[in-house]
Coordinates of C-alpha atoms (C1' of nucleotides) in Angstrom, one line a residue:
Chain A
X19 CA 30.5 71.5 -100.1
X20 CA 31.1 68.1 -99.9
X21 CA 28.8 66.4 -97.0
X22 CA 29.1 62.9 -96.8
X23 CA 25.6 61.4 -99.2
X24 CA 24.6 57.7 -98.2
X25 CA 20.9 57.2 -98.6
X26 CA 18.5 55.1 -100.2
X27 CA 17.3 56.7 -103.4
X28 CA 13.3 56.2 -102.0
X29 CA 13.6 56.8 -98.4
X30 CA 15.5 59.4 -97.0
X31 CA 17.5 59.9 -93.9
X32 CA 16.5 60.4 -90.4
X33 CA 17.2 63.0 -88.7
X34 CA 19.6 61.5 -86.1
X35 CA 21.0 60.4 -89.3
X36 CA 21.6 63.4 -91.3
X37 CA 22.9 65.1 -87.8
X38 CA 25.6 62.1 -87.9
X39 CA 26.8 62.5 -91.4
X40 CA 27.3 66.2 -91.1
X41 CA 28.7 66.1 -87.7
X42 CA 31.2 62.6 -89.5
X43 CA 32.4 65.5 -92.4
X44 CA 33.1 68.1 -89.6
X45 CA 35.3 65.6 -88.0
X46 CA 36.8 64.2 -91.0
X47 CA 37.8 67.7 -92.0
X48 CA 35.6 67.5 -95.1
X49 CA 33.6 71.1 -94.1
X50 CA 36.0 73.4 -93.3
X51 CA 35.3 76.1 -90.6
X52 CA 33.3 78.7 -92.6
X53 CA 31.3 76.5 -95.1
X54 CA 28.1 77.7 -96.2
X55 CA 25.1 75.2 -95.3
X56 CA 22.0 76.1 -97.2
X57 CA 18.8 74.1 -96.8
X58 CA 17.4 73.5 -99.6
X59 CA 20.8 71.7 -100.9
X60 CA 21.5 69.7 -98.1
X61 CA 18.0 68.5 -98.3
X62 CA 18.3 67.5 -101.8
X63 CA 21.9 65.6 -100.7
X64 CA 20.1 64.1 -97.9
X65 CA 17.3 63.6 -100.2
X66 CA 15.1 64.6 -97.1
X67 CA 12.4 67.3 -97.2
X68 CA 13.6 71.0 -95.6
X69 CA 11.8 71.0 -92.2
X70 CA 13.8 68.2 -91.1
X71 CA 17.6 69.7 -92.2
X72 CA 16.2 72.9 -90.0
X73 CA 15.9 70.8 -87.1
X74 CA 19.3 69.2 -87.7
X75 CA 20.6 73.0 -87.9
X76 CA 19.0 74.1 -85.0
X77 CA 20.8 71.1 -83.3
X78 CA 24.0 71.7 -84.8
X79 CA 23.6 75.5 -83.7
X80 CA 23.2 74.4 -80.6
X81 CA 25.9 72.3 -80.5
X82 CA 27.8 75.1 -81.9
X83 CA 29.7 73.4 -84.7
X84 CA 27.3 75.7 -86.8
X85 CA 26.5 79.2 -87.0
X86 CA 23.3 80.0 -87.5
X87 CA 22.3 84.0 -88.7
X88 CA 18.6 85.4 -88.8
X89 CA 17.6 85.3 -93.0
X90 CA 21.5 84.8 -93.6
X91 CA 22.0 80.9 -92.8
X92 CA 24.1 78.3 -91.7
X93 CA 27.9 78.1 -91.5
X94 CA 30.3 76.0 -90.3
X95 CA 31.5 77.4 -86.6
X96 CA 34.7 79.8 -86.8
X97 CA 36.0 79.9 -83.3
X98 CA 37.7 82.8 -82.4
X99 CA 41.2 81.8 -80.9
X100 CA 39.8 82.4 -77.3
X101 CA 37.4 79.6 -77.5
X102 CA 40.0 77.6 -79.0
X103 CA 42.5 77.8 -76.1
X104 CA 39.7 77.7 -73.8
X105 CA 38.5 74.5 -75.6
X106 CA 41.5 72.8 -75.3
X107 CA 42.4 73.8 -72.1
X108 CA 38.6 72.2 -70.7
X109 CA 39.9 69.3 -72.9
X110 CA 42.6 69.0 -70.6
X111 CA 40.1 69.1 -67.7
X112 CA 38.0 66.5 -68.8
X113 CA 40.3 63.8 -70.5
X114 CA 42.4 64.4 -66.9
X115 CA 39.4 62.9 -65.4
X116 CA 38.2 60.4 -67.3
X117 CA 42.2 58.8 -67.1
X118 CA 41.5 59.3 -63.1
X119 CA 38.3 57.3 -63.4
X120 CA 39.5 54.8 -65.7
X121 CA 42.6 54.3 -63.8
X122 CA 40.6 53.1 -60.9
X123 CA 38.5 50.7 -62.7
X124 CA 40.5 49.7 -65.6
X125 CA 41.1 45.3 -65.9
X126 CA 43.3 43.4 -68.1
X127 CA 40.6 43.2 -71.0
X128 CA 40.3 47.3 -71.2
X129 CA 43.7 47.2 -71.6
X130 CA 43.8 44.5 -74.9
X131 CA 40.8 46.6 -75.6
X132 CA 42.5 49.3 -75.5
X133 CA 45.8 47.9 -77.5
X134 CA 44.1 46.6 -80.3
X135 CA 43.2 50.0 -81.2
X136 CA 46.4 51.2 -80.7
X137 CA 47.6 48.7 -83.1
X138 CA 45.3 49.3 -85.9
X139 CA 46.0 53.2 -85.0
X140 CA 49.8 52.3 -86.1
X141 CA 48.7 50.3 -88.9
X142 CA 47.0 53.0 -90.9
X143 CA 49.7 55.3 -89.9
X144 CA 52.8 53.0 -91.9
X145 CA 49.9 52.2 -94.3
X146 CA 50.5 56.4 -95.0
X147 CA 46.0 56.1 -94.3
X148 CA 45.8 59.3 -93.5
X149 CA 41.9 59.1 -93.1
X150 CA 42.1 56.1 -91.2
X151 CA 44.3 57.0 -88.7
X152 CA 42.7 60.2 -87.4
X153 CA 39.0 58.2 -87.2
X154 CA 41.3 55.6 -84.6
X155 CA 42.7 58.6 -83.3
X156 CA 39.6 59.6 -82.6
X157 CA 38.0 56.6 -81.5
X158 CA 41.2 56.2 -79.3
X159 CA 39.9 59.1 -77.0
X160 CA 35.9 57.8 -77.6
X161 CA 37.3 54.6 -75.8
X162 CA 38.9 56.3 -72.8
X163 CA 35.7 58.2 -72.0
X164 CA 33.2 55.2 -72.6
X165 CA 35.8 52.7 -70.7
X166 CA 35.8 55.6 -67.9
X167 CA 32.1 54.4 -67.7
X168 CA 30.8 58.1 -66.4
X169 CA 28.0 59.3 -69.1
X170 CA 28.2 62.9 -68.4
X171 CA 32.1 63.1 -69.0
X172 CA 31.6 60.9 -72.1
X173 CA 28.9 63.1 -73.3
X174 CA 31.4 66.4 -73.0
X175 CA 34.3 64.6 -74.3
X176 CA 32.3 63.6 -77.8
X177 CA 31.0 67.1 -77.8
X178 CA 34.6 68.4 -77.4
X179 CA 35.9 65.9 -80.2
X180 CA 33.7 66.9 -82.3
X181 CA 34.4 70.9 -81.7
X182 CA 38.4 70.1 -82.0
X183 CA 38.8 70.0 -85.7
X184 CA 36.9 73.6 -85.7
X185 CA 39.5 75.2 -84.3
X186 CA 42.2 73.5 -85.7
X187 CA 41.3 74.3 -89.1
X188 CA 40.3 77.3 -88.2
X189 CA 43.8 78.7 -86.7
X190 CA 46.5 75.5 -87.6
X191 CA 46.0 74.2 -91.1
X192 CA 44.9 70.5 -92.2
X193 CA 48.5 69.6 -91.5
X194 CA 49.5 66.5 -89.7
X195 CA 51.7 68.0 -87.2
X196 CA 48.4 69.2 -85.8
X197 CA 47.1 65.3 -84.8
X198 CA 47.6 63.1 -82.3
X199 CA 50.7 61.5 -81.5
X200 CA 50.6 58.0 -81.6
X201 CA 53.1 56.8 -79.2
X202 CA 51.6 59.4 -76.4
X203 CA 48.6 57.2 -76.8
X204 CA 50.7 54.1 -76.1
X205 CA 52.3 56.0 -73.3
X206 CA 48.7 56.7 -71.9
X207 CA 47.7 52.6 -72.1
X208 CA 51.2 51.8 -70.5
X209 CA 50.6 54.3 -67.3
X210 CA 47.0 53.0 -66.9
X211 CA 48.4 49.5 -67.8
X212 CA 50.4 50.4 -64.8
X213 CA 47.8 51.7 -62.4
X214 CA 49.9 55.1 -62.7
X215 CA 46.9 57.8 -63.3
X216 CA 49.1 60.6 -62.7
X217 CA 51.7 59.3 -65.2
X218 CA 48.5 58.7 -67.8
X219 CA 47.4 62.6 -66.8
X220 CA 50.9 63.9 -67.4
X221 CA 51.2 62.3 -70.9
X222 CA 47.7 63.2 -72.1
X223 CA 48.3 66.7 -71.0
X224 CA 51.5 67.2 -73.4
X225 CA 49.3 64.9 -75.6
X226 CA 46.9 68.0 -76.2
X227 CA 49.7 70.9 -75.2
X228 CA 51.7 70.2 -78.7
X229 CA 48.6 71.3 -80.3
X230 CA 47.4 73.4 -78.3
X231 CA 50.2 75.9 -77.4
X232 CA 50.2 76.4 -81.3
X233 CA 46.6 78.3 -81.0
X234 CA 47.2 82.1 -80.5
X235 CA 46.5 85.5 -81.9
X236 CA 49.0 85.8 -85.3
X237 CA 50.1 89.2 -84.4
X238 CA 49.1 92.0 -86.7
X239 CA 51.5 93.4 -89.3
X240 CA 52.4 96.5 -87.0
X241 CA 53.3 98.9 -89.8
X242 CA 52.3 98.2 -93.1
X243 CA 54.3 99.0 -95.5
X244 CA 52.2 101.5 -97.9
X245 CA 54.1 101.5 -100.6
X246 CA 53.6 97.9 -100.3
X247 CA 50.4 98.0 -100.6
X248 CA 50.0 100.6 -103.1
X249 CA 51.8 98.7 -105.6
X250 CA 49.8 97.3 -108.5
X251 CA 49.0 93.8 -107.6
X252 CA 51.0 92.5 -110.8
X253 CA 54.3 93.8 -109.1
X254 CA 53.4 92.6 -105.7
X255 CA 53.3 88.7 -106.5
X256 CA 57.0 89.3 -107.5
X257 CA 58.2 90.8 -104.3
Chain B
X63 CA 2.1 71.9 -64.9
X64 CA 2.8 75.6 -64.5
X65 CA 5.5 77.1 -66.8
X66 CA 6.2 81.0 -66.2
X67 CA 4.1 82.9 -68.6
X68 CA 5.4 85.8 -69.4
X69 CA 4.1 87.3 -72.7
X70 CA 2.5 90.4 -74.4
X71 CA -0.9 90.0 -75.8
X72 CA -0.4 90.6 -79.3
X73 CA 3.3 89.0 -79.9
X74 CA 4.3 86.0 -78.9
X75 CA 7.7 85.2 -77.6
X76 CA 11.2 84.4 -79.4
X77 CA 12.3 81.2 -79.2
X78 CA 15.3 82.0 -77.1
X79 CA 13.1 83.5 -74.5
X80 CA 10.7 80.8 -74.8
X81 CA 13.7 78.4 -74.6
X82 CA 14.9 80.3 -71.0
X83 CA 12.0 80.6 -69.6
X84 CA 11.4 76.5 -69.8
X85 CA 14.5 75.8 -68.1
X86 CA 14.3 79.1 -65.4
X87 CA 11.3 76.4 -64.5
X88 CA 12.9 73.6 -64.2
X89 CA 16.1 75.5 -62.1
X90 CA 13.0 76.9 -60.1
X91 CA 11.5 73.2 -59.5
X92 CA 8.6 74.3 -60.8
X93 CA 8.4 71.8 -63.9
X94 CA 8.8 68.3 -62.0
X95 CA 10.8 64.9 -63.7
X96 CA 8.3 63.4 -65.9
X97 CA 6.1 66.1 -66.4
X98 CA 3.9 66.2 -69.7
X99 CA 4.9 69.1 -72.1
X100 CA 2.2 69.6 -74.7
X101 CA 2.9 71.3 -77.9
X102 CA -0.3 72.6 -78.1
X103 CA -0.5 73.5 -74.5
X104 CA 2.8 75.6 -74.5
X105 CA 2.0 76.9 -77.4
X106 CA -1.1 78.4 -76.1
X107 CA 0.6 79.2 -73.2
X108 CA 3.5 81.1 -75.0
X109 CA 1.3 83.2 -77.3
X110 CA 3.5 81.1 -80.2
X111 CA 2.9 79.1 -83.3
X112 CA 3.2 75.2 -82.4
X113 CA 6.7 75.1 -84.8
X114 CA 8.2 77.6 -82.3
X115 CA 7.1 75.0 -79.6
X116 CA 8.9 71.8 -81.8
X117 CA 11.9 73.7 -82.3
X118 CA 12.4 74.8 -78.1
X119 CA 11.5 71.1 -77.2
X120 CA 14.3 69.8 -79.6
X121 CA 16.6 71.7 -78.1
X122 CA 15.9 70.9 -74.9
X123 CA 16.0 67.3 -76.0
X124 CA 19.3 67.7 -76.9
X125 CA 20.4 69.1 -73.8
X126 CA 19.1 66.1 -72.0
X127 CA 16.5 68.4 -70.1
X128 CA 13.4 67.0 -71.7
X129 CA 13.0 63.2 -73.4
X130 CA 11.7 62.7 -76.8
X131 CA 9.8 60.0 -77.3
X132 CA 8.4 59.6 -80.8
X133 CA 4.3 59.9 -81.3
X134 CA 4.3 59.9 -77.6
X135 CA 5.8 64.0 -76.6
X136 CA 7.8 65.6 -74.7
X137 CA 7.8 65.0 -71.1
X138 CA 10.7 66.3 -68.2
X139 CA 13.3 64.7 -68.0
X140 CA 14.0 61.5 -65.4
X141 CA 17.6 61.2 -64.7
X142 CA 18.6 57.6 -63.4
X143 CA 20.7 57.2 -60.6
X144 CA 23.9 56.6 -62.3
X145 CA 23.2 59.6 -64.7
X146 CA 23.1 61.8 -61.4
X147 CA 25.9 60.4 -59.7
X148 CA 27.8 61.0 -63.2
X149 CA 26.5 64.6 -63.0
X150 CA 27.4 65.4 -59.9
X151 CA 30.9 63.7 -59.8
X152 CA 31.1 65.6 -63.5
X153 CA 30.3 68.9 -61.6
X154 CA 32.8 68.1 -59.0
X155 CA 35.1 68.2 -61.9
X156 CA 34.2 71.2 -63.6
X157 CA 33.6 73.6 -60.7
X158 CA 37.2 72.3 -59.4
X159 CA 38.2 73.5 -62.8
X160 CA 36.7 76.5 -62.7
X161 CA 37.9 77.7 -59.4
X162 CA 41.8 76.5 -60.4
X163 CA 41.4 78.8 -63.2
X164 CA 39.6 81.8 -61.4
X165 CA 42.5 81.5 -58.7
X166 CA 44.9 82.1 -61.2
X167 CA 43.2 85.5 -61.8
X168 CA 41.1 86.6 -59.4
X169 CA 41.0 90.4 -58.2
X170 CA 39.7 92.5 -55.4
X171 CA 37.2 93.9 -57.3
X172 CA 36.1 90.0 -58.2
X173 CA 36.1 89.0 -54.3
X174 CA 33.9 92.3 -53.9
X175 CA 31.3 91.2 -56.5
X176 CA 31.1 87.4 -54.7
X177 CA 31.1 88.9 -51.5
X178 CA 28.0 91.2 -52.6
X179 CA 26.3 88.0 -53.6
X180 CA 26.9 85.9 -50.8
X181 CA 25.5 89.0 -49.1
X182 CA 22.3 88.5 -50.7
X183 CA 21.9 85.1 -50.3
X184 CA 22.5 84.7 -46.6
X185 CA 19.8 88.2 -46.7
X186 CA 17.3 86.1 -48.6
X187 CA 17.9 82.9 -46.1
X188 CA 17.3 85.0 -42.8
X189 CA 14.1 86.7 -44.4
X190 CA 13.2 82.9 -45.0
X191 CA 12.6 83.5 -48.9
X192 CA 13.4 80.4 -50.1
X193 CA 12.8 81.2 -54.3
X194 CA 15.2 83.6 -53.4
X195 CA 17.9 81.9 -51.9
X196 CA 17.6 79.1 -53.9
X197 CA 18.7 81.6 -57.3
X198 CA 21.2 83.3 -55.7
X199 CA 22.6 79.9 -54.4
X200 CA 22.8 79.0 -57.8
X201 CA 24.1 82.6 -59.5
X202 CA 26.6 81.9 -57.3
X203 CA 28.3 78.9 -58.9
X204 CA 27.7 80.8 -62.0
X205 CA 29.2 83.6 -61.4
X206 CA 32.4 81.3 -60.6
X207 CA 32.3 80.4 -63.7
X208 CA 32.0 83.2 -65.2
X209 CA 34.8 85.2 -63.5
X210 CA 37.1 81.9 -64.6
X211 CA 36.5 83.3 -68.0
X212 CA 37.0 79.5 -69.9
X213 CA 33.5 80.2 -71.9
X214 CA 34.1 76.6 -72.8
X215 CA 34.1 75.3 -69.2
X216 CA 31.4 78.2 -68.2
X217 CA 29.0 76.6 -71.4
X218 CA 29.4 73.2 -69.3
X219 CA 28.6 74.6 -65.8
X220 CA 25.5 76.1 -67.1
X221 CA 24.3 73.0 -68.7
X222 CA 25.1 70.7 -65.0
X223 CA 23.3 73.5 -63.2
X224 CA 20.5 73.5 -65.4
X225 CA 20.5 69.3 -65.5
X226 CA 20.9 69.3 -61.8
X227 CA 17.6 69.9 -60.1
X228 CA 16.3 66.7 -62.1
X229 CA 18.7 64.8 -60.3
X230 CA 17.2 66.3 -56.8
X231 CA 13.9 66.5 -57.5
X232 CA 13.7 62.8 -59.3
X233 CA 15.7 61.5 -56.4
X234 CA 16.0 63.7 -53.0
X235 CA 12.5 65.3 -53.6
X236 CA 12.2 69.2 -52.9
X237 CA 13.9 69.6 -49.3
X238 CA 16.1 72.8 -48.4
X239 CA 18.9 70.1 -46.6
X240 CA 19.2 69.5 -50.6
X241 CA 20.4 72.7 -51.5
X242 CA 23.8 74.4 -51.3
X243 CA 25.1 75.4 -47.8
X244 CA 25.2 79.0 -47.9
X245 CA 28.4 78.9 -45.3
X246 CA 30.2 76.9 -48.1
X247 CA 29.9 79.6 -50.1
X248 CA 31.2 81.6 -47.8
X249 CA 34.2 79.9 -47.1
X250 CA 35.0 79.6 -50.8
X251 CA 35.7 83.0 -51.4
X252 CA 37.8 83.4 -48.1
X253 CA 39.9 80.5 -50.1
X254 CA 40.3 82.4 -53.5
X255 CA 40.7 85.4 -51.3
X256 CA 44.2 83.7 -50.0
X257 CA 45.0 82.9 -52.9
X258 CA 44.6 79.2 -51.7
X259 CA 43.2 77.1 -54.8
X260 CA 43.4 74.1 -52.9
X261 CA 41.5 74.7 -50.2
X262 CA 38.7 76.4 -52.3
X263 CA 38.2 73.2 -54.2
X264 CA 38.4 71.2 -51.2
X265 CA 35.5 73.0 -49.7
X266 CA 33.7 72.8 -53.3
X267 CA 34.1 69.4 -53.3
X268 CA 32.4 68.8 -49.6
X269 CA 29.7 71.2 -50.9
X270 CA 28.8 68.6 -54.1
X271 CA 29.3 65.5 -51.8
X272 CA 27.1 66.8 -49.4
X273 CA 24.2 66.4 -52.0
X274 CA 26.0 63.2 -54.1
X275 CA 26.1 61.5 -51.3
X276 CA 22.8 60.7 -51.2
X277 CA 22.3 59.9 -54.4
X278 CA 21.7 55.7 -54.5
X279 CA 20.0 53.1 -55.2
X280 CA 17.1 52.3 -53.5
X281 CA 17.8 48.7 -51.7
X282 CA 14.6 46.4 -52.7
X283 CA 13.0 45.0 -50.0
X284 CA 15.1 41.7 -50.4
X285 CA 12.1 39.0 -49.9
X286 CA 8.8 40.1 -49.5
X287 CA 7.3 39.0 -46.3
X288 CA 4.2 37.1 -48.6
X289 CA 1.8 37.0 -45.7
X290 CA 2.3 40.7 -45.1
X291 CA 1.4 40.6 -48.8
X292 CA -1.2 39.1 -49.0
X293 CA -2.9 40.2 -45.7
X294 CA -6.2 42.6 -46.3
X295 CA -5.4 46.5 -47.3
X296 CA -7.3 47.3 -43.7
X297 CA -4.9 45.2 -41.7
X298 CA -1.5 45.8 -43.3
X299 CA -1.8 49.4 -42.6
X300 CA -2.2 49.3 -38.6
X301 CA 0.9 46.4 -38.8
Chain C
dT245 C1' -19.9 44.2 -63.3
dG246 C1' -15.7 43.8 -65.7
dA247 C1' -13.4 43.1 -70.0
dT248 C1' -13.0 44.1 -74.7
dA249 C1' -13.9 46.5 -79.0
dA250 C1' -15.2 50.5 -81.4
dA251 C1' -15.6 55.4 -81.8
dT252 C1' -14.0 59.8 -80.7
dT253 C1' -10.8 63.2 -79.3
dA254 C1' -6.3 64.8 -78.5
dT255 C1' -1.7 65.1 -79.7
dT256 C1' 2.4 64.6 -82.5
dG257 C1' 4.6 64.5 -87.2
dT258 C1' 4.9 66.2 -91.9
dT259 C1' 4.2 69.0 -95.7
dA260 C1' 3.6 72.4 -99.4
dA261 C1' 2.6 77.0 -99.9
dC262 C1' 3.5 81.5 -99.1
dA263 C1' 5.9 85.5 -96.9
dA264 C1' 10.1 87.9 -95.9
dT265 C1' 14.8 88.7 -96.6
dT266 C1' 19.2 88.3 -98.9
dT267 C1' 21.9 87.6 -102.8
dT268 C1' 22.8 87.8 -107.6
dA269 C1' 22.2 89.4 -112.1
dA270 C1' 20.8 92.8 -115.3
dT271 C1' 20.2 97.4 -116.7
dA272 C1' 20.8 102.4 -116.5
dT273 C1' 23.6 106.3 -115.6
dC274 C1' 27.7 109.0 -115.2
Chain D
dG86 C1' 34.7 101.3 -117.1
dA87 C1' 32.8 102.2 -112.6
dT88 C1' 28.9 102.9 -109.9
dA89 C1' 24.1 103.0 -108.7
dT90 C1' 19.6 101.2 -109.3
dT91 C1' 16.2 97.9 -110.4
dA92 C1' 14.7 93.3 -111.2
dA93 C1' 15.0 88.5 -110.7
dA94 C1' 16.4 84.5 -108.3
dA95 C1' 17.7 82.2 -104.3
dT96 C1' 17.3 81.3 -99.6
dT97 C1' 15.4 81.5 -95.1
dG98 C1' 11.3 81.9 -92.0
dT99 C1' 6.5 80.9 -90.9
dT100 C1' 2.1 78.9 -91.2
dA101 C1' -2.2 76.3 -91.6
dA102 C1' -3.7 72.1 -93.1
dC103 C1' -3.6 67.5 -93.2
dA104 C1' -1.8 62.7 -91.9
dA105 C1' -0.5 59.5 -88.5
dT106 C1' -0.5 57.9 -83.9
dA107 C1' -1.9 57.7 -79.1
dA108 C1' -5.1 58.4 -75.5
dT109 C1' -9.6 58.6 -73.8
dT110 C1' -14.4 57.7 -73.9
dT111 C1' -18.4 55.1 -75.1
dA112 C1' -20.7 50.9 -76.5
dT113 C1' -21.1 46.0 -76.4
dC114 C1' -20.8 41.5 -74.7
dA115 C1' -20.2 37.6 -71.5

DNA sequence: TGATAAATTATTGTTAACAATTTTAATATC
DNA sequence: GATATTAAAATTGTTAACAATAATTTATCA
């Protein structure tokens, strides 16, 4: 368990704070889906008393990037494959929209706006910063919503954001075929660049598509093979 | 300020029922924008420890049904004018969404279910029960949403229908001509019932606008007439 | 009488202690 | 050695008390 720890050895967090640094390891992929949270630990990273990490929880439950269990705990949220294709696909809702909004209002200083990230986005990725480039990724999408300028679609999209990496770790791996594709993001700036919103719509829906088509129910071994299975465990690593 | 109490003498509430039964006031327009919520009050009120009470009022908090201010409470929540016209052109969104999706899928025994609960409503209009009405209205949309089956999309309905009456009551005030149009309804389902997505969003769309619309700033009186001003109490209200 | 300061009350914020439940480790039994 | 039982430790849940802050009331002064 490896949340993120910057405090000041004296003064611990707030709570606003703590909820950012563990929401910031979600999304960096540092606490994997199923990661145990207990209290007493995280207030002794956070170097914050108890009472305020079970607020923080309660949020983060709420949020549902937690679990929370009566007298069992906190865990990091496990979304069932379901709410992963239903996550994506509202993904696809929203992100549609805020490129129709954007696309109406969007000026020539979005768009070096805009660029600049896409630039630094590229740099990290022939830097081989792995880190680096899926927070500007990120923040690529952050920008859209904010520039978009509607609060309430901004507001789902971070929520969304920071629920992606769930599911992703949960069903796809840590694996960078499972990111964002950088030149779709390009592709999005040119067609908004353009005043084309449909075009900007079209790419951001295969944008999500290549990751999301990947999220489905692994089919059951039909048959197992008892003999298989009844093998000592020695002989079985072999086969 | 008049929350629902609903409790048994000797035990108190859970905090999920104590949670509902906060925002089944505020969907009710029972608990006005701005209103005061005391810990100590609600807790009272509840039957429930004052902790129960902090925990519920972060939560609403941090679904933007309450503000938080710190040392100062909890009070309803006072949504601007560009937060409602973001919510409501974010709802426009979302139930378009959701009724794309429940076309896909819809079923006789779906349109049978709707048609049952449009049945009600327009029953709880002609008897003039308003309270009524007004919760079927809104079962309504939910029940959209949840025959779409996207619990993602569904999750974000719920929260806009919760966040919505703050939006009316802060700036339409309580008035029935700002509520849905129960023929709207109507002439949703005889769209999903044709199979005709388009048109069923088209109609949903007229149905937010309708309310949206009216949603604006307040034009200041440009340049105060100073005579009127500054003419005696008695006087300016016969002018 | 109105404005300001001081005192009192009400409310929110925090805490450590204890209760309740779960998990882990140790011990006993077969 | 495997399983069951018991004990101990860890963790979560709750609470009342107290601290800190804000709001209201009362007293004082010009």
């Amino acid at each position: 368990m490896s949340a993120q720890i910057e405090t000041t050895s004296n003064s611990g967090l707030s709570e606003d704070e703590v909820l950012r640094q563990i929401e910031q390891a979600v999304l960096d992929h540092r606490l994997p889906p199923g990661t145990k949270l207990k209290e007493v630990q995280l207030a002794n990273l956070f170097g914050v008393k108890r009472g305020l990490i079970r607020k923080v929880l309660t949020r983060l439950a709420h949020s549902r990037l937690v679990d929370q269990t009566p007298n069992r705990g906190a865990t990091v949220a496990k979304p069932s494959v379901k709410e992963g294709q239903d996550l994506f696909a509202t993904r696809r809702v929203i992100e549609s929209a805020i490129l129709e909004t954007l696309s109406a209002r969007v000026d020539a200083g979005m768009i070096r706006h805009l660029r600049k990230l896409l630039a630094s986005e590229q740099n990290a990725y022939r830097r081989g910063n792995s880190e680096k480039a899926l927070a500007l990724s990120v923040d690529f999408h952050r920008q859209l919503a904010s520039l978009a300028g509607n609060s309430v679609l901004d507001e789902y999209l971070n929520d969304i954001i920071r629920r992606t990496p769930l599911v992703i770790l949960t069903h796809l791996g840590d694996d960078d075929q499972n990111r964002c594709r950088n030149q779709e993001h390009a592709a999005i700036v040119d067609a908004l660049e353009q005043g084309n919103a449909k075009k900007a719509v079209k790419v951001m829906n295969r944008h999500l598509l290549h990751i999301e088509s990947k999220i489905r129910h692994k089919p059951e071994t039909a048959h197992a093979d008892l003999a298989t299975l009844l093998r000592p465990q020695s002989e079985r690593a072999s086969a």
